[in-house]
Short mmCIF file of C-alpha atoms in Angstrom, two decimals:
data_model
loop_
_atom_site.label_atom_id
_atom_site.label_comp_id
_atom_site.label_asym_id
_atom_site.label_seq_id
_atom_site.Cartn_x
_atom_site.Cartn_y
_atom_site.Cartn_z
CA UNK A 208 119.94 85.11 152.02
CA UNK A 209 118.96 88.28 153.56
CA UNK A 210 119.00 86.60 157.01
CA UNK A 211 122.51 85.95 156.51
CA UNK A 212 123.36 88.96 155.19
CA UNK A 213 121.95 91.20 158.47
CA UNK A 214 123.66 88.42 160.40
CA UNK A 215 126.84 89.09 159.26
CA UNK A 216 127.14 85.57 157.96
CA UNK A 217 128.97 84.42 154.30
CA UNK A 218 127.13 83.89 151.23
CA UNK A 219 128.29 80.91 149.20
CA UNK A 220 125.77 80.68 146.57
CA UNK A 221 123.04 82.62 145.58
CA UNK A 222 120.53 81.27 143.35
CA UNK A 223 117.97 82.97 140.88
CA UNK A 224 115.26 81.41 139.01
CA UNK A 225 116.28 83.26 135.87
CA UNK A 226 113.11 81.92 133.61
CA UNK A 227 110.77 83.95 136.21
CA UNK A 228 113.11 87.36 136.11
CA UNK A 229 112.78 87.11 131.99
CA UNK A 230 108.68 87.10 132.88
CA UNK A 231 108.79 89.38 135.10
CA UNK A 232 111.73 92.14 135.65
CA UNK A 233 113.02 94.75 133.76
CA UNK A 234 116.98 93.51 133.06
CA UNK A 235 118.50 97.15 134.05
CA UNK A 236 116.57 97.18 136.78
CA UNK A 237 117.58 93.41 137.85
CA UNK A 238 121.25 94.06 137.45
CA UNK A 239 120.77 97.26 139.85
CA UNK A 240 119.84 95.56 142.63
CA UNK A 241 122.11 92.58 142.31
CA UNK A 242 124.99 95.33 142.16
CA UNK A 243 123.90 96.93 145.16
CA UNK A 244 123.26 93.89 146.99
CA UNK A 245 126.99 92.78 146.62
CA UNK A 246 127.28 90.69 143.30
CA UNK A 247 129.67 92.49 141.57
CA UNK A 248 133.19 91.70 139.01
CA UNK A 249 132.86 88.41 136.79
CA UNK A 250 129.57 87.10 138.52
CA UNK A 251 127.72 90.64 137.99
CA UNK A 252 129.16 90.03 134.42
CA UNK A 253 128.53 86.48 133.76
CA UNK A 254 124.70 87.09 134.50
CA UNK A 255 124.82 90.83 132.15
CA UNK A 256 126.35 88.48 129.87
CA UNK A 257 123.43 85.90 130.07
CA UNK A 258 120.80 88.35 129.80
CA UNK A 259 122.25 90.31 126.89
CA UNK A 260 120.71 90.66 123.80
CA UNK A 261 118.43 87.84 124.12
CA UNK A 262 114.66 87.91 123.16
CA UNK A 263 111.51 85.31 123.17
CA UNK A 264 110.31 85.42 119.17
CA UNK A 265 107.18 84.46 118.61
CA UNK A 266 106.36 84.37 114.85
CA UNK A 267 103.41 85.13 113.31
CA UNK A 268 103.99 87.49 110.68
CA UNK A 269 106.76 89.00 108.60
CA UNK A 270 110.08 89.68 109.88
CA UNK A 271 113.22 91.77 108.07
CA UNK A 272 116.84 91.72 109.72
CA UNK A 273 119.19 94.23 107.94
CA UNK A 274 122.24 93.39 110.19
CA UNK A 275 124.35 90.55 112.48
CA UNK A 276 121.46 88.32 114.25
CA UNK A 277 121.21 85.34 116.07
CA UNK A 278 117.93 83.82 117.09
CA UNK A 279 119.17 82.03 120.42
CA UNK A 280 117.31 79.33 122.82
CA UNK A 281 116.19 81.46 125.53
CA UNK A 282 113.81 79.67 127.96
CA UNK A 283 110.86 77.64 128.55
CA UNK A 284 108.38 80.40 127.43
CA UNK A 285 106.19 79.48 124.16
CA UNK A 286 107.15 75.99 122.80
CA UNK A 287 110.30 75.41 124.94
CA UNK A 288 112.69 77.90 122.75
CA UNK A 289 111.38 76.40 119.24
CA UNK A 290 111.37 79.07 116.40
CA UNK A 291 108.98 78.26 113.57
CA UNK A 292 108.70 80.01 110.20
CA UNK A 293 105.74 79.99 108.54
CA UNK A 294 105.94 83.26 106.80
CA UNK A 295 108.97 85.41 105.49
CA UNK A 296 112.05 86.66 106.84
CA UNK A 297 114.06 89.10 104.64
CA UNK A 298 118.08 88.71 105.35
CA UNK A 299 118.96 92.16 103.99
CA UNK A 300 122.57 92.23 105.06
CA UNK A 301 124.89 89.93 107.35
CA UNK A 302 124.26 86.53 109.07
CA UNK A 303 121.03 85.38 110.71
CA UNK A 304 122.44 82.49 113.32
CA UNK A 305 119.53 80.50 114.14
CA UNK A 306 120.58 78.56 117.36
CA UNK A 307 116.98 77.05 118.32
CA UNK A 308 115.37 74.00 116.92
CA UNK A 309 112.19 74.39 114.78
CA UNK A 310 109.89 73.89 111.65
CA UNK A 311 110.72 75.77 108.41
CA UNK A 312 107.58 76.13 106.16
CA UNK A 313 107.89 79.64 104.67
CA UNK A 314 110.18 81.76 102.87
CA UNK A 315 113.65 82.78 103.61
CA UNK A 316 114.44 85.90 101.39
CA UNK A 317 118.48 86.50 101.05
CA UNK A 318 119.66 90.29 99.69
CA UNK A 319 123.32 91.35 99.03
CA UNK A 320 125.24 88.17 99.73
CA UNK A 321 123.92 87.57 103.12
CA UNK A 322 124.07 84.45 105.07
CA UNK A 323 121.56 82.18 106.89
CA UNK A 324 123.62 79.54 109.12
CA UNK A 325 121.45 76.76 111.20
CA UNK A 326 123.15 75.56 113.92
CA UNK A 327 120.60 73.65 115.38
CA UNK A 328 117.59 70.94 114.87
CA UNK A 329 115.57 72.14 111.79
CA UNK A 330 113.03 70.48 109.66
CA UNK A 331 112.57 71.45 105.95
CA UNK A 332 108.28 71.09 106.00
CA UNK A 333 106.23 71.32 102.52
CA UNK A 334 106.08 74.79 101.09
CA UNK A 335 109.65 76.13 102.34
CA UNK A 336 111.87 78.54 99.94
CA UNK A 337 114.82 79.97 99.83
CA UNK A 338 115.75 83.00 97.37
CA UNK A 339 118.14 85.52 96.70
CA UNK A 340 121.99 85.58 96.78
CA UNK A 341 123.88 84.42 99.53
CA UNK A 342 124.73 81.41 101.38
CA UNK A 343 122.44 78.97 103.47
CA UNK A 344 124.86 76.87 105.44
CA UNK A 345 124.25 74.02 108.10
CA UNK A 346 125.99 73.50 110.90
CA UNK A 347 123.34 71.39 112.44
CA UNK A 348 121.00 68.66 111.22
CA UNK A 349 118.87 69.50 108.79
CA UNK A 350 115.60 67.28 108.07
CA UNK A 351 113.92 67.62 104.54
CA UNK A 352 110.57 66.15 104.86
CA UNK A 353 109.63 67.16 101.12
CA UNK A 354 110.54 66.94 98.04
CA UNK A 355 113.17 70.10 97.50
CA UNK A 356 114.86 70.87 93.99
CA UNK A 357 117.58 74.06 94.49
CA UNK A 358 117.03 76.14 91.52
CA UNK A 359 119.68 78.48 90.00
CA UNK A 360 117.95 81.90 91.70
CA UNK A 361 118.65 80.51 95.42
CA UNK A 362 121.77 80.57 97.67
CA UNK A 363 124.63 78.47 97.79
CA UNK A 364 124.06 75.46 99.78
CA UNK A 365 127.12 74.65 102.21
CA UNK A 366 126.89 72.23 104.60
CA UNK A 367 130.14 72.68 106.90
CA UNK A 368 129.45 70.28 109.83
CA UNK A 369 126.55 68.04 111.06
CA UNK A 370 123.85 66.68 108.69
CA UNK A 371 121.51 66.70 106.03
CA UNK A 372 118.79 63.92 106.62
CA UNK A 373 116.91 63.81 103.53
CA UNK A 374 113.69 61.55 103.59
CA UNK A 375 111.75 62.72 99.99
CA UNK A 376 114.65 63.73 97.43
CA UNK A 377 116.85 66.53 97.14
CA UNK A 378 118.19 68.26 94.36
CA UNK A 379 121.24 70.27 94.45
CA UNK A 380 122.86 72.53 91.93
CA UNK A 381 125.17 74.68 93.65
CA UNK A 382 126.63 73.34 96.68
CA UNK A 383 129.78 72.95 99.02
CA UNK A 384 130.37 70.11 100.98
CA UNK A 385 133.20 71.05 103.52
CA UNK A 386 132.34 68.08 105.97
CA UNK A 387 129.09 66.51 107.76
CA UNK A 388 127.20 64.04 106.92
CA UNK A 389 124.10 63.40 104.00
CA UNK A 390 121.73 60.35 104.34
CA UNK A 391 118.27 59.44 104.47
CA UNK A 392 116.02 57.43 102.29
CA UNK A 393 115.12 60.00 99.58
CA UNK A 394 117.82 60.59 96.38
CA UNK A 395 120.19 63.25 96.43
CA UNK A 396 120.96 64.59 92.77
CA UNK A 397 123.61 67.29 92.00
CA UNK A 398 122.99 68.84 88.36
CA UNK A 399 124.84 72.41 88.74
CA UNK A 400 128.78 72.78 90.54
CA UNK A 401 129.70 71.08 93.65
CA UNK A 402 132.69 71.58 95.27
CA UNK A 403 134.02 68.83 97.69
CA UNK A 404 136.85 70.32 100.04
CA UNK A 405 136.68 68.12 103.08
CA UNK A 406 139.11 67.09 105.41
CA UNK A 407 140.65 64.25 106.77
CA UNK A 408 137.46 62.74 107.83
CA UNK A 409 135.85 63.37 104.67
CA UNK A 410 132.46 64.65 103.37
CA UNK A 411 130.26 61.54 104.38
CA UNK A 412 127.44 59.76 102.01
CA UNK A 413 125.80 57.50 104.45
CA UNK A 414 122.88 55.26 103.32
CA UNK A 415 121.88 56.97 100.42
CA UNK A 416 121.72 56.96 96.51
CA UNK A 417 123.40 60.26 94.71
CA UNK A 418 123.32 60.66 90.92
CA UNK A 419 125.75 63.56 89.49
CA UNK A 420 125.16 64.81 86.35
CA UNK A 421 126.69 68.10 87.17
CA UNK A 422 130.47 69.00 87.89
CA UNK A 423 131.92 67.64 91.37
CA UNK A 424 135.20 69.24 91.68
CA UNK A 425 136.74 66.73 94.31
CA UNK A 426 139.34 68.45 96.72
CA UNK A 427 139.07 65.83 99.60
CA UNK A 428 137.86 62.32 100.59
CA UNK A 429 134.35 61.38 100.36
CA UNK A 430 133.23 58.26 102.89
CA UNK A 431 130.44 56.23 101.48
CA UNK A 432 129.12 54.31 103.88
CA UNK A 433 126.71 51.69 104.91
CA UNK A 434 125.17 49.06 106.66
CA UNK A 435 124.87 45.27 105.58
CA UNK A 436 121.62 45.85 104.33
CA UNK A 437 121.47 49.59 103.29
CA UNK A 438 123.59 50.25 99.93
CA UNK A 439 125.11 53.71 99.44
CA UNK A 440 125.80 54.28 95.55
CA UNK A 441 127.47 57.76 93.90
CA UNK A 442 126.67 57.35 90.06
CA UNK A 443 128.76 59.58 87.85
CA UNK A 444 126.19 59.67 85.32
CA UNK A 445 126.94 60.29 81.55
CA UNK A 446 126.57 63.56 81.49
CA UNK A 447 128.08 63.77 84.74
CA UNK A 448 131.72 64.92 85.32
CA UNK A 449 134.18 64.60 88.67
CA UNK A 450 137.35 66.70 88.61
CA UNK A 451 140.24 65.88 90.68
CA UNK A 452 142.89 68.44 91.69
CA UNK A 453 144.76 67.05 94.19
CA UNK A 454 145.28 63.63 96.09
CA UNK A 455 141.38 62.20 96.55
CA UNK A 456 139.98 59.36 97.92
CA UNK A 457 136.79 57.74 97.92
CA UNK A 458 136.59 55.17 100.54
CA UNK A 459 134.08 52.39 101.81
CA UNK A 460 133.03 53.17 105.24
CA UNK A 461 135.02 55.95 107.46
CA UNK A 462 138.23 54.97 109.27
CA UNK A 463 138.21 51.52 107.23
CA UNK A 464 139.82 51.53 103.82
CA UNK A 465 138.90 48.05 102.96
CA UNK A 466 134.90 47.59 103.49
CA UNK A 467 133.95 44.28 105.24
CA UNK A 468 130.96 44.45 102.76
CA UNK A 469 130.28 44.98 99.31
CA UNK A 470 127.20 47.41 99.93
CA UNK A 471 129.19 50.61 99.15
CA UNK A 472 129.45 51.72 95.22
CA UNK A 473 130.35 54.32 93.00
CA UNK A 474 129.68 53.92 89.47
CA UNK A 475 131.65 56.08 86.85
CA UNK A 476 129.04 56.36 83.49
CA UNK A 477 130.55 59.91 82.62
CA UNK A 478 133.84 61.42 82.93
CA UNK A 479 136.68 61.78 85.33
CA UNK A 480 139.63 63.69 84.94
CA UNK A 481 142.40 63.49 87.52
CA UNK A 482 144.64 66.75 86.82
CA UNK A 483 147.02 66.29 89.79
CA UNK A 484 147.44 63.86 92.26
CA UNK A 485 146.07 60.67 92.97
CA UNK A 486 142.53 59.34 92.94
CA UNK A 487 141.66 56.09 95.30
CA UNK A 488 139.28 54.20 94.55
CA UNK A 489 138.52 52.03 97.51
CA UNK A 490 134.83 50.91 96.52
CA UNK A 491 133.45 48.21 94.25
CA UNK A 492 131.57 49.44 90.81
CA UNK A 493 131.20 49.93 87.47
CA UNK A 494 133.18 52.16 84.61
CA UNK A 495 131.62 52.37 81.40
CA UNK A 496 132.85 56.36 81.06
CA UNK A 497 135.99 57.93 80.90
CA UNK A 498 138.72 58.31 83.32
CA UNK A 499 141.54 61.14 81.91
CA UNK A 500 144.75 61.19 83.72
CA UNK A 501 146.93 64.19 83.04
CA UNK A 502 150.14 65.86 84.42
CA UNK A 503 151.51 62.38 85.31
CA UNK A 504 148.74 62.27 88.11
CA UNK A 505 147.72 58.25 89.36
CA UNK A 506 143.93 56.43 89.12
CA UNK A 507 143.95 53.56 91.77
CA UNK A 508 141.81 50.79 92.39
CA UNK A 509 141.79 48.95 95.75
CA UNK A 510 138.40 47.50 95.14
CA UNK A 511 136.32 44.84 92.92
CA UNK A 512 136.01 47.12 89.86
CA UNK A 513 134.53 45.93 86.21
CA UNK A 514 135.21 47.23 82.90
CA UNK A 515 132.02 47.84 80.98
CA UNK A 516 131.56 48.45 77.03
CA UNK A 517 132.74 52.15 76.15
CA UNK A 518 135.07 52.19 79.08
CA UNK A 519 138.09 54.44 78.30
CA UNK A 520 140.83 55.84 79.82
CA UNK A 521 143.85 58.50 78.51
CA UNK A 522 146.11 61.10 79.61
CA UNK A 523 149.70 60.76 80.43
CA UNK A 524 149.36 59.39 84.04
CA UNK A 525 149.33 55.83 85.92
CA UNK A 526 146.26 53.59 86.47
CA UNK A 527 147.39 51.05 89.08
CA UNK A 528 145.37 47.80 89.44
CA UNK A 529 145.44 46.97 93.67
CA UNK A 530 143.08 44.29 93.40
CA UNK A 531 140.10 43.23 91.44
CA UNK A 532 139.75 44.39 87.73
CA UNK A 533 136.84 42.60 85.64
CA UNK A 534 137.69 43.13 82.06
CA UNK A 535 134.02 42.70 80.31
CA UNK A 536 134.38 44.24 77.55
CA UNK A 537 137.38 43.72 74.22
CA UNK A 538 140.28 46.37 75.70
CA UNK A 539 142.60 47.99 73.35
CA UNK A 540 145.47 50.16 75.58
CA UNK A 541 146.75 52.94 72.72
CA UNK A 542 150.61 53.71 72.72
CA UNK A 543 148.88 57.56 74.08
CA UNK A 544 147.11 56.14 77.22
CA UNK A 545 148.11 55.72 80.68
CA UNK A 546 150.66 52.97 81.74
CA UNK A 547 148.63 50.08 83.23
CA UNK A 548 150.28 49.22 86.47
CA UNK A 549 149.38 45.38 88.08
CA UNK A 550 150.94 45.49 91.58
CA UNK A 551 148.81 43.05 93.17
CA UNK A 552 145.09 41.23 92.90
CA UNK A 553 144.00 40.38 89.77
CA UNK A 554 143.29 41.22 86.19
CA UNK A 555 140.39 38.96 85.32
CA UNK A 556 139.95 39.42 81.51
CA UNK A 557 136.99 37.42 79.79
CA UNK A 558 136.90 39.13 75.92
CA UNK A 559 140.64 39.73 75.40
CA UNK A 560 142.97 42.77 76.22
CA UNK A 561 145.74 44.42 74.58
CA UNK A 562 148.65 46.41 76.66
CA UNK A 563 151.02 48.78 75.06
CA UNK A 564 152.88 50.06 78.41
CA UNK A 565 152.63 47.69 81.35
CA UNK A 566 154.60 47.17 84.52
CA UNK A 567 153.32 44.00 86.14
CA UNK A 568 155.14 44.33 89.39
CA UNK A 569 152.81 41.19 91.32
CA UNK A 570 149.21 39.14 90.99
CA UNK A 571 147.55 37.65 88.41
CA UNK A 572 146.29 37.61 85.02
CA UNK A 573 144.00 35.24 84.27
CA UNK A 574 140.61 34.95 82.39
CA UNK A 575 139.50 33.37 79.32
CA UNK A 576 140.25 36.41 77.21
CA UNK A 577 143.62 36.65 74.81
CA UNK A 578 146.41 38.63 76.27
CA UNK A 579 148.23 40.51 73.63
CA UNK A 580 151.37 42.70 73.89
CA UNK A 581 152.76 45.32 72.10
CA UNK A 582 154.87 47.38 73.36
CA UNK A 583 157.06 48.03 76.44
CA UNK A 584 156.52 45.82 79.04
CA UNK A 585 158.23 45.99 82.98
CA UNK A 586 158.42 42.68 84.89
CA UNK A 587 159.42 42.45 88.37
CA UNK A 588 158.50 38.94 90.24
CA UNK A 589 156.07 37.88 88.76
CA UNK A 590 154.15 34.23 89.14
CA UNK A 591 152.32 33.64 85.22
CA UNK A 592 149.31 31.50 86.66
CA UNK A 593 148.23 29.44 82.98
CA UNK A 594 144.84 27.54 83.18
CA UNK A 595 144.49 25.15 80.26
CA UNK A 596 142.09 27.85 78.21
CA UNK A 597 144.53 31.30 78.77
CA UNK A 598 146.28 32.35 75.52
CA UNK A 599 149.06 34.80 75.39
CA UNK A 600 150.35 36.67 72.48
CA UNK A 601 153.54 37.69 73.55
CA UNK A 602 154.75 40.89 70.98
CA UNK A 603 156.36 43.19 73.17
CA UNK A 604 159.59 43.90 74.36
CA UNK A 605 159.75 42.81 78.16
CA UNK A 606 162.72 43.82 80.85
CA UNK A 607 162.75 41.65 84.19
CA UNK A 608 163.70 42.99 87.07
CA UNK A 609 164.73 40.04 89.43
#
């Protein structure tokens, strides 16, 4: 380079081994001399801009950060950028932005709403804590190596993008789930408030078992998926409670609303109440809770479902039956529940079930259950498949549509 520059020749390219000016040269001083030595305008800035508040942390001890902070890969220099915490670090105001992949084992302290967001590889590791008020969110993927139980002193959990690989159980009670992705072996459990709001692509359950027995308030579409041999199950549990504000779905695998297997399931043991909207239910399971449709909102199955004893359903809305519908259990439908809606696949009723307000716009009824009607019932097209044990009571008052 300097040959060519007391030559009078062009420069093309210069080229600095930036990881030896960090160990060596003061920054001020570095910038000097590439100033005076012609770099100057975007290139001068481009490198100011690279060596700009950066720093090397090495942790051993405590560490307090009372304003904006980001903890940034920087070099090769002490375990090739990784930034472990073993001990405490007090978040007294604003967001710590932890770039750099690492091992969490110690205590993250949060004061005066501040925020902790991981952007990178981190691993939960036995001991970790967090505490305080604020919000811990991942934008990352975030390994949890131990058993962790969120109590009701720590920050809201909010995982926005990436994922939460969970391996020994994780416990939730205050947490939003914008997008991203939660799997692993161990059991995710939600007792407190969990907001869904995803997007289009949904908030993802992926391989994994996750009881609620808190309050999921369901704004957006939740994925579950799996492999052939892997089954992904959301239980509403009893005490458990989903509320749906707005057109939902919960799907079997992303992209694909009708699953090519049968190892996706969510289970509804508690309550669900759809108060606008429409809930889809694209995955096979269980209902042995309550489903409450109000403000003329719609419940849809497009899936194997099966009606279980103390299944119930009211409100003022629609249920709509898109495919299978195992009736297990005696079924009563009061004048002061939903309409039942049959537009296609079947109603397979084995202990006898009694409609007040149907429309049976396509497939089948069958079973060896006793159909009984009461009241009004809407017929459009329809194809009455009789095997020699079906029974129908017919008490209702029907109009055909042709």
């Amino acid at each position: 380079c300097y040959k060519s520059l007391d030559e009078n020749k062009t420069v093309l390219a210069l080229f600095l081994d930036f990881e030896k000016a960090f160990d060596c040269v003061d920054y001020n001083i570095l910038l000097y001399k590439l100033q005076h030595y012609g770099i100057r305008g975007i290139m001068l800035k481009w490198i100011e801009n690279y060596l700009s508040c950066r720093c090397q942390y090495v942790f051993v001890n405590n560490v307090t950060i009372n304003n904006l902070s980001s903890i940034n890969y920087i070099n090769h220099i002490h375990n090739a950028g990784l930034f472990n915490n073993y001990g405490n670090i007090n978040i007294n105001n604003g967001t710590l932005n932890i770039n750099v992949d690492g091992t969490d084992s110690g205590n993250y302290l949060f004061n005066n709403v501040a925020h902790l967001n991981f952007k990178a590889n981190r691993n939960f590791n036995n001991s970790i804590k967090l505490t305080g008020n604020g919000i811990f969110e991942i934008n990352g993927r975030l390994n949890i190596n131990t058993p962790y139980t969120q109590n009701n002193d720590e920050p809201i959990w909010q995982l926005s993008s990436g994922i939460i690989n969970d391996h020994s159980g994780l416990t939730l009670n205050n947490f939003n789930w914008l997008n991203g992705t939660i799997t692993g072996e161990g059991k995710l459990i939600t007792s407190g408030i969990i907001n869904i709001n995803s997007n289009d692509d949904g908030a993802i359950l992926e391989n994994k078992i996750w009881d609620n027995t808190g309050i999921i308030n369901l704004n957006g579409t939740i994925n579950l998926n799996s492999n052939e041999t892997i089954q992904t199950n959301l239980n509403n549990q009893i005490t458990g409670q989903i509320n749906v504000n707005n057109t939902t779905n919960l799907i079997s695998n992303i992209n694909n609303f009708y699953s090519s297997h049968n190892n996706t399931i969510f289970n509804n043991l508690g309550k669900t109440i759809i108060n606008n909207g429409e809930l889809n239910i694209a995955v096979n399971g269980d209902d042995s809770g309550n489903y409450i449709i109000n403000n003329n909102s719609q419940l849809n199955f497009y899936k194997n479902r099966n009606f279980n004893e103390n299944i119930k359903i009211t409100g003022s809305g629609i249920f709509s039956i898109n495919d299978i519908l195992n009736i297990n259990t005696p079924y009563i439908q009061n004048a002061a529940e939903p309409r039942w809606q049959l537009n296609s696949g079947t109603i397979n009723d084995n202990l006898g079930l009694t409609l007040n307000n149907f429309d049976w716009f396509g497939g089948t009824i069958t079973g060896s259950g006793i159909l009984t009607t009461l009241g009004n019932i809407n017929i459009k097209t329809i194809i009455l498949i009789f095997y020699c044990f079906v029974r129908i009571n017919w008490y209702a008052i029907f109009t055909h549509y042709s």
